[in-house]
PDB file of C-alpha atoms in Angstrom:
ATOM      1  CA  MET A 246      60.262-189.108  -2.472  1.00 82.00           C
ATOM      2  CA  LYS A 247      60.335-185.810  -0.596  1.00 89.00           C
ATOM      3  CA  ILE A 248      58.952-185.619   2.941  1.00 94.00           C
ATOM      4  CA  LEU A 249      58.439-182.631   5.235  1.00 95.00           C
ATOM      5  CA  VAL A 250      58.547-183.353   8.966  1.00 97.00           C
ATOM      6  CA  ILE A 251      56.807-180.690  11.058  1.00 96.00           C
ATOM      7  CA  GLU A 252      57.785-181.417  14.648  1.00 95.00           C
ATOM      8  CA  ASP A 253      58.980-179.155  17.489  1.00 94.00           C
ATOM      9  CA  GLU A 254      60.388-181.755  19.895  1.00 94.00           C
ATOM     10  CA  PRO A 255      64.133-182.055  19.070  1.00 95.00           C
ATOM     11  CA  GLN A 256      64.639-185.717  20.008  1.00 94.00           C
ATOM     12  CA  MET A 257      61.527-186.872  18.151  1.00 93.00           C
ATOM     13  CA  LEU A 258      62.494-184.766  15.133  1.00 95.00           C
ATOM     14  CA  ASP A 259      65.996-186.246  15.040  1.00 95.00           C
ATOM     15  CA  THR A 260      64.636-189.786  15.334  1.00 95.00           C
ATOM     16  CA  LEU A 261      62.125-189.253  12.533  1.00 95.00           C
ATOM     17  CA  VAL A 262      64.658-187.642  10.197  1.00 95.00           C
ATOM     18  CA  ARG A 263      67.314-190.338  10.701  1.00 94.00           C
ATOM     19  CA  SER A 264      64.789-193.149  10.258  1.00 94.00           C
ATOM     20  CA  LEU A 265      63.261-191.658   7.101  1.00 94.00           C
ATOM     21  CA  LYS A 266      66.666-190.972   5.544  1.00 92.00           C
ATOM     22  CA  GLN A 267      67.574-194.628   6.098  1.00 90.00           C
ATOM     23  CA  GLU A 268      64.552-195.436   3.918  1.00 88.00           C
ATOM     24  CA  GLN A 269      66.081-193.248   1.163  1.00 84.00           C
ATOM     25  CA  TYR A 270      63.605-190.366   1.471  1.00 90.00           C
ATOM     26  CA  LEU A 271      64.649-186.761   0.962  1.00 89.00           C
ATOM     27  CA  VAL A 272      63.701-185.113   4.257  1.00 94.00           C
ATOM     28  CA  GLU A 273      63.115-181.464   5.154  1.00 94.00           C
ATOM     29  CA  THR A 274      62.023-180.104   8.528  1.00 96.00           C
ATOM     30  CA  ALA A 275      60.092-177.310  10.208  1.00 96.00           C
ATOM     31  CA  THR A 276      59.983-176.816  13.971  1.00 96.00           C
ATOM     32  CA  ASP A 277      57.289-174.152  14.420  1.00 96.00           C
ATOM     33  CA  TYR A 278      54.095-172.891  12.852  1.00 96.00           C
ATOM     34  CA  ASP A 279      55.597-169.990  10.889  1.00 95.00           C
ATOM     35  CA  SER A 280      58.438-171.982   9.284  1.00 95.00           C
ATOM     36  CA  ALA A 281      56.042-174.827   8.468  1.00 95.00           C
ATOM     37  CA  LEU A 282      53.555-172.448   6.852  1.00 94.00           C
ATOM     38  CA  GLU A 283      56.337-170.882   4.779  1.00 93.00           C
ATOM     39  CA  LYS A 284      57.608-174.249   3.532  1.00 92.00           C
ATOM     40  CA  VAL A 285      54.225-175.663   2.526  1.00 92.00           C
ATOM     41  CA  GLY A 286      53.464-172.414   0.742  1.00 89.00           C
ATOM     42  CA  VAL A 287      56.674-172.364  -1.302  1.00 85.00           C
ATOM     43  CA  TYR A 288      57.614-176.020  -1.875  1.00 86.00           C
ATOM     44  CA  ALA A 289      55.824-179.219  -2.925  1.00 86.00           C
ATOM     45  CA  TYR A 290      56.159-182.491  -1.024  1.00 91.00           C
ATOM     46  CA  ASP A 291      55.043-186.072  -1.502  1.00 90.00           C
ATOM     47  CA  CYS A 292      54.146-186.497   2.151  1.00 93.00           C
ATOM     48  CA  ILE A 293      53.972-184.305   5.260  1.00 96.00           C
ATOM     49  CA  LEU A 294      54.298-185.627   8.814  1.00 96.00           C
ATOM     50  CA  LEU A 295      52.426-183.079  10.898  1.00 95.00           C
ATOM     51  CA  ASP A 296      52.394-182.506  14.648  1.00 93.00           C
ATOM     52  CA  ILE A 297      49.316-180.660  15.952  1.00 90.00           C
ATOM     53  CA  ASN A 298      50.957-178.832  18.867  1.00 88.00           C
ATOM     54  CA  LEU A 299      53.389-176.304  17.377  1.00 92.00           C
ATOM     55  CA  PRO A 300      55.010-173.139  18.740  1.00 95.00           C
ATOM     56  CA  GLY A 301      53.078-170.224  17.250  1.00 95.00           C
ATOM     57  CA  GLY A 302      50.026-172.095  16.035  1.00 92.00           C
ATOM     58  CA  SER A 303      48.223-175.361  15.399  1.00 91.00           C
ATOM     59  CA  GLY A 304      49.025-178.060  12.889  1.00 92.00           C
ATOM     60  CA  LEU A 305      45.326-178.111  12.074  1.00 92.00           C
ATOM     61  CA  GLU A 306      45.711-174.567  10.736  1.00 93.00           C
ATOM     62  CA  ILE A 307      48.465-175.870   8.440  1.00 94.00           C
ATOM     63  CA  LEU A 308      45.954-178.396   7.107  1.00 92.00           C
ATOM     64  CA  GLU A 309      43.460-175.602   6.496  1.00 92.00           C
ATOM     65  CA  GLU A 310      46.077-173.672   4.529  1.00 91.00           C
ATOM     66  CA  LEU A 311      46.920-176.724   2.397  1.00 91.00           C
ATOM     67  CA  LYS A 312      43.233-177.091   1.638  1.00 88.00           C
ATOM     68  CA  LYS A 313      42.904-173.405   0.682  1.00 89.00           C
ATOM     69  CA  GLN A 314      45.868-173.680  -1.678  1.00 88.00           C
ATOM     70  CA  GLN A 315      44.440-176.908  -3.162  1.00 86.00           C
ATOM     71  CA  LYS A 316      47.747-178.679  -2.581  1.00 86.00           C
ATOM     72  CA  THR A 317      47.886-182.449  -3.054  1.00 82.00           C
ATOM     73  CA  GLU A 318      50.478-183.534  -0.483  1.00 88.00           C
ATOM     74  CA  GLY A 319      49.681-186.643   1.513  1.00 91.00           C
ATOM     75  CA  VAL A 320      49.462-185.729   5.207  1.00 94.00           C
ATOM     76  CA  ILE A 321      49.904-187.960   8.240  1.00 95.00           C
ATOM     77  CA  ILE A 322      49.147-186.331  11.579  1.00 93.00           C
ATOM     78  CA  VAL A 323      51.718-187.514  14.130  1.00 90.00           C
ATOM     79  CA  SER A 324      50.670-186.197  17.501  1.00 84.00           C
ATOM     80  CA  ALA A 325      50.575-186.954  21.221  1.00 79.00           C
ATOM     81  CA  ARG A 326      47.056-185.541  21.268  1.00 70.00           C
ATOM     82  CA  ASN A 327      44.928-188.629  20.728  1.00 66.00           C
ATOM     83  CA  SER A 328      41.434-187.246  21.192  1.00 70.00           C
ATOM     84  CA  VAL A 329      38.652-188.351  18.866  1.00 75.00           C
ATOM     85  CA  ASP A 330      37.808-184.705  18.089  1.00 80.00           C
ATOM     86  CA  ASP A 331      41.364-183.956  16.904  1.00 80.00           C
ATOM     87  CA  LYS A 332      41.383-187.053  14.730  1.00 81.00           C
ATOM     88  CA  ILE A 333      38.010-186.277  13.150  1.00 86.00           C
ATOM     89  CA  GLN A 334      38.873-182.636  12.556  1.00 86.00           C
ATOM     90  CA  GLY A 335      42.229-183.532  11.016  1.00 86.00           C
ATOM     91  CA  LEU A 336      40.720-186.089   8.648  1.00 87.00           C
ATOM     92  CA  GLU A 337      37.905-183.706   7.681  1.00 88.00           C
ATOM     93  CA  LEU A 338      40.509-181.065   6.820  1.00 88.00           C
ATOM     94  CA  GLY A 339      42.186-183.475   4.401  1.00 88.00           C
ATOM     95  CA  ALA A 340      44.719-185.503   6.382  1.00 91.00           C
ATOM     96  CA  ASP A 341      45.225-189.015   5.011  1.00 91.00           C
ATOM     97  CA  ASP A 342      46.049-190.696   8.309  1.00 92.00           C
ATOM     98  CA  TYR A 343      46.453-190.109  12.055  1.00 91.00           C
ATOM     99  CA  LEU A 344      49.209-191.805  14.046  1.00 90.00           C
ATOM    100  CA  PRO A 345      49.218-191.170  17.809  1.00 87.00           C
ATOM    101  CA  LYS A 346      52.489-191.016  19.735  1.00 86.00           C
ATOM    102  CA  PRO A 347      54.250-193.145  20.821  1.00 86.00           C
ATOM    103  CA  PHE A 348      54.554-195.464  17.809  1.00 89.00           C
ATOM    104  CA  HIS A 349      57.025-197.886  16.232  1.00 91.00           C
ATOM    105  CA  MET A 350      59.035-196.569  13.276  1.00 92.00           C
ATOM    106  CA  ALA A 351      58.078-199.648  11.273  1.00 90.00           C
ATOM    107  CA  GLU A 352      54.423-198.623  11.546  1.00 91.00           C
ATOM    108  CA  LEU A 353      55.247-195.075  10.482  1.00 92.00           C
ATOM    109  CA  HIS A 354      57.119-196.332   7.401  1.00 92.00           C
ATOM    110  CA  ALA A 355      54.195-198.574   6.469  1.00 90.00           C
ATOM    111  CA  ARG A 356      51.767-195.656   6.775  1.00 91.00           C
ATOM    112  CA  VAL A 357      54.009-193.369   4.692  1.00 92.00           C
ATOM    113  CA  LYS A 358      54.332-195.977   1.936  1.00 88.00           C
ATOM    114  CA  SER A 359      50.582-196.531   1.955  1.00 88.00           C
ATOM    115  CA  VAL A 360      49.874-192.803   1.577  1.00 89.00           C
ATOM    116  CA  LEU A 361      52.431-192.460  -1.229  1.00 85.00           C
ATOM    117  CA  ARG A 362      50.953-195.417  -3.130  1.00 83.00           C
ATOM    118  CA  ARG A 363      47.435-194.001  -2.849  1.00 81.00           C
ATOM    119  CA  ARG A 364      48.477-190.489  -3.805  1.00 77.00           C
ATOM    120  CA  LYS A 365      51.018-191.206  -6.533  1.00 75.00           C
ATOM    121  CA  PHE A 366      50.363-194.676  -7.902  1.00 72.00           C
ATOM    122  CA  ASP A 367      46.619-195.338  -7.517  1.00 70.00           C
ATOM    123  CA  GLY A 368      47.331-197.741  -4.680  1.00 66.00           C
ATOM    124  CA  GLN A 369      49.601-199.971  -6.772  1.00 71.00           C
ATOM    125  CA  HIS A 370      52.822-201.375  -5.337  1.00 75.00           C
ATOM    126  CA  LEU A 371      54.577-201.350  -8.736  1.00 83.00           C
ATOM    127  CA  HIS A 372      54.214-198.617 -11.335  1.00 84.00           C
ATOM    128  CA  GLN A 373      54.138-199.590 -15.026  1.00 87.00           C
ATOM    129  CA  LEU A 374      54.706-197.188 -17.918  1.00 89.00           C
ATOM    130  CA  GLN A 375      55.190-198.709 -21.370  1.00 92.00           C
ATOM    131  CA  ASN A 376      57.836-201.452 -20.889  1.00 95.00           C
ATOM    132  CA  VAL A 377      59.263-199.754 -17.789  1.00 95.00           C
ATOM    133  CA  GLN A 378      58.349-200.988 -14.316  1.00 94.00           C
ATOM    134  CA  ILE A 379      59.273-199.119 -11.131  1.00 93.00           C
ATOM    135  CA  ASP A 380      59.244-200.246  -7.511  1.00 90.00           C
ATOM    136  CA  PRO A 381      59.285-197.022  -5.428  1.00 85.00           C
ATOM    137  CA  ASP A 382      59.803-198.916  -2.152  1.00 80.00           C
ATOM    138  CA  LYS A 383      62.865-200.873  -3.276  1.00 84.00           C
ATOM    139  CA  HIS A 384      64.229-198.170  -5.601  1.00 87.00           C
ATOM    140  CA  GLN A 385      64.405-200.605  -8.516  1.00 92.00           C
ATOM    141  CA  VAL A 386      63.635-200.193 -12.218  1.00 95.00           C
ATOM    142  CA  TRP A 387      63.134-202.855 -14.894  1.00 96.00           C
ATOM    143  CA  VAL A 388      62.942-202.390 -18.660  1.00 96.00           C
ATOM    144  CA  ALA A 389      61.321-205.295 -20.506  1.00 93.00           C
ATOM    145  CA  GLY A 390      62.019-207.487 -17.480  1.00 92.00           C
ATOM    146  CA  GLN A 391      65.703-206.564 -17.190  1.00 94.00           C
ATOM    147  CA  GLU A 392      66.857-204.494 -14.228  1.00 95.00           C
ATOM    148  CA  LEU A 393      68.129-201.022 -15.071  1.00 95.00           C
ATOM    149  CA  VAL A 394      70.768-199.841 -12.593  1.00 95.00           C
ATOM    150  CA  LEU A 395      70.402-196.168 -11.655  1.00 94.00           C
ATOM    151  CA  ASN A 396      72.112-194.059  -9.046  1.00 92.00           C
ATOM    152  CA  ARG A 397      70.060-192.417  -6.303  1.00 88.00           C
ATOM    153  CA  LYS A 398      69.477-189.110  -8.078  1.00 89.00           C
ATOM    154  CA  GLU A 399      68.757-190.724 -11.444  1.00 93.00           C
ATOM    155  CA  PHE A 400      66.081-192.849  -9.771  1.00 92.00           C
ATOM    156  CA  ASP A 401      64.582-189.845  -7.970  1.00 90.00           C
ATOM    157  CA  ILE A 402      64.441-187.853 -11.213  1.00 91.00           C
ATOM    158  CA  LEU A 403      62.834-190.716 -13.120  1.00 93.00           C
ATOM    159  CA  LEU A 404      60.248-191.331 -10.399  1.00 90.00           C
ATOM    160  CA  TYR A 405      59.330-187.654 -10.234  1.00 89.00           C
ATOM    161  CA  LEU A 406      58.942-187.439 -14.011  1.00 91.00           C
ATOM    162  CA  VAL A 407      56.892-190.655 -14.078  1.00 89.00           C
ATOM    163  CA  THR A 408      54.497-189.302 -11.458  1.00 84.00           C
ATOM    164  CA  ASN A 409      54.146-186.211 -13.668  1.00 84.00           C
ATOM    165  CA  LYS A 410      54.090-188.016 -17.028  1.00 83.00           C
ATOM    166  CA  ASP A 411      53.003-185.938 -20.027  1.00 81.00           C
ATOM    167  CA  ARG A 412      53.341-182.777 -17.924  1.00 86.00           C
ATOM    168  CA  LEU A 413      56.004-180.138 -18.405  1.00 91.00           C
ATOM    169  CA  VAL A 414      58.219-180.113 -15.302  1.00 90.00           C
ATOM    170  CA  SER A 415      60.292-176.967 -14.851  1.00 89.00           C
ATOM    171  CA  LYS A 416      63.970-177.172 -13.979  1.00 85.00           C
ATOM    172  CA  THR A 417      63.249-175.334 -10.740  1.00 83.00           C
ATOM    173  CA  ALA A 418      60.494-177.732  -9.671  1.00 84.00           C
ATOM    174  CA  LEU A 419      62.649-180.748 -10.495  1.00 86.00           C
ATOM    175  CA  ALA A 420      65.634-179.363  -8.606  1.00 85.00           C
ATOM    176  CA  GLU A 421      63.579-178.466  -5.531  1.00 81.00           C
ATOM    177  CA  HIS A 422      61.903-181.857  -5.452  1.00 80.00           C
ATOM    178  CA  VAL A 423      65.009-183.996  -5.895  1.00 79.00           C
ATOM    179  CA  TRP A 424      67.583-181.855  -4.055  1.00 78.00           C
ATOM    180  CA  GLY A 425      65.341-180.106  -1.515  1.00 74.00           C
ATOM    181  CA  ASP A 426      66.756-177.300   0.620  1.00 61.00           C
ATOM    182  CA  TYR A 427      70.236-177.850  -0.815  1.00 58.00           C
ATOM    183  CA  ILE A 428      69.146-176.298  -4.121  1.00 61.00           C
ATOM    184  CA  ASP A 429      69.423-172.855  -2.494  1.00 59.00           C
ATOM    185  CA  GLN A 430      73.196-173.357  -2.323  1.00 57.00           C
ATOM    186  CA  ALA A 431      73.572-174.045  -6.053  1.00 58.00           C
ATOM    187  CA  ASP A 432      74.831-171.408  -8.492  1.00 61.00           C
ATOM    188  CA  ASN A 433      73.311-173.073 -11.561  1.00 64.00           C
ATOM    189  CA  TYR A 434      71.573-176.210 -12.801  1.00 69.00           C
ATOM    190  CA  GLU A 435      74.602-177.978 -14.270  1.00 79.00           C
ATOM    191  CA  PHE A 436      74.217-180.851 -11.800  1.00 79.00           C
ATOM    192  CA  ILE A 437      70.683-181.473 -13.128  1.00 83.00           C
ATOM    193  CA  TYR A 438      71.822-181.458 -16.751  1.00 86.00           C
ATOM    194  CA  SER A 439      74.467-184.078 -15.953  1.00 88.00           C
ATOM    195  CA  GLN A 440      72.036-186.430 -14.204  1.00 90.00           C
ATOM    196  CA  ILE A 441      69.395-185.992 -16.923  1.00 92.00           C
ATOM    197  CA  LYS A 442      71.955-186.665 -19.668  1.00 92.00           C
ATOM    198  CA  ASN A 443      73.062-189.923 -18.028  1.00 94.00           C
ATOM    199  CA  LEU A 444      69.482-191.022 -17.355  1.00 95.00           C
ATOM    200  CA  ARG A 445      68.364-190.346 -20.944  1.00 94.00           C
ATOM    201  CA  LYS A 446      71.282-192.375 -22.283  1.00 95.00           C
ATOM    202  CA  LYS A 447      70.553-195.322 -19.978  1.00 96.00           C
ATOM    203  CA  LEU A 448      66.874-195.358 -20.985  1.00 95.00           C
ATOM    204  CA  LYS A 449      67.734-195.213 -24.684  1.00 94.00           C
ATOM    205  CA  ASP A 450      70.480-197.863 -24.509  1.00 95.00           C
ATOM    206  CA  CYS A 451      68.190-200.430 -22.878  1.00 94.00           C
ATOM    207  CA  GLY A 452      65.292-199.836 -25.260  1.00 94.00           C
ATOM    208  CA  ALA A 453      62.926-198.175 -22.796  1.00 95.00           C
ATOM    209  CA  GLY A 454      59.481-197.288 -24.125  1.00 94.00           C
ATOM    210  CA  ILE A 455      59.707-193.853 -22.541  1.00 94.00           C
ATOM    211  CA  GLU A 456      61.977-190.892 -23.122  1.00 94.00           C
ATOM    212  CA  ILE A 457      62.731-187.557 -21.487  1.00 94.00           C
ATOM    213  CA  GLN A 458      62.075-184.597 -23.752  1.00 92.00           C
ATOM    214  CA  ALA A 459      63.974-181.391 -23.042  1.00 89.00           C
ATOM    215  CA  ILE A 460      61.913-178.227 -23.524  1.00 87.00           C
ATOM    216  CA  TYR A 461      64.589-175.625 -24.156  1.00 84.00           C
ATOM    217  CA  GLY A 462      64.855-173.004 -21.456  1.00 81.00           C
ATOM    218  CA  ILE A 463      61.953-174.407 -19.448  1.00 86.00           C
ATOM    219  CA  GLY A 464      62.331-178.009 -18.289  1.00 89.00           C
ATOM    220  CA  TYR A 465      61.497-181.606 -19.152  1.00 92.00           C
ATOM    221  CA  LYS A 466      58.611-183.886 -20.032  1.00 92.00           C
ATOM    222  CA  LEU A 467      58.382-187.678 -19.869  1.00 92.00           C
ATOM    223  CA  VAL A 468      56.612-189.145 -22.925  1.00 91.00           C
ATOM    224  CA  ALA A 469      56.296-192.425 -24.792  1.00 89.00           C
ATOM    225  CA  ALA A 470      59.322-193.099 -26.980  1.00 81.00           C
TER     226      ALA A 470
END
């Protein structure tokens, strides 16, 4: 899962990033209003952790922009401003949750998981598709009750395709979602082809009821086998 942390305080930002990466999230950051606005306009995220007080503007204006663009990211406001008015305004603008500073990281992780389940999996802890069952929290996959061992990127690709089942996912969108900012350093998509090839073989070999269709020159689609 891909998370954007919008936070201007360096120590808090470092703590959030390290803690989220330990939970196996792909994490990107923005430290001011302009960079945050650029990232939410260009990229898609599963969840955004949003501070209200930002250099150059307000986090509430970021929420307004997300609403204008009809984007579906889950948003948790993480702010030292704990007024009732801020909380109400943030929730009315589309935020999913409001977590006042200071807080325990365990509570933040629980809130993030809750938002992701509501947004991506209809509130379910486990996601079932044909004979394939996925636990996003534990990064585990089972096919007909037997665990399927995947590496980190294979799991991330499968989860992203599952959350977009029956939709055509472009190579660019897949690369940006699974590899994040690092995709800008890549010369081509060979690393995606390799991971997809291995994942398709593993799904086929274990008799999975789903398969990844390649749409030549465009991207991929997850469908029933």
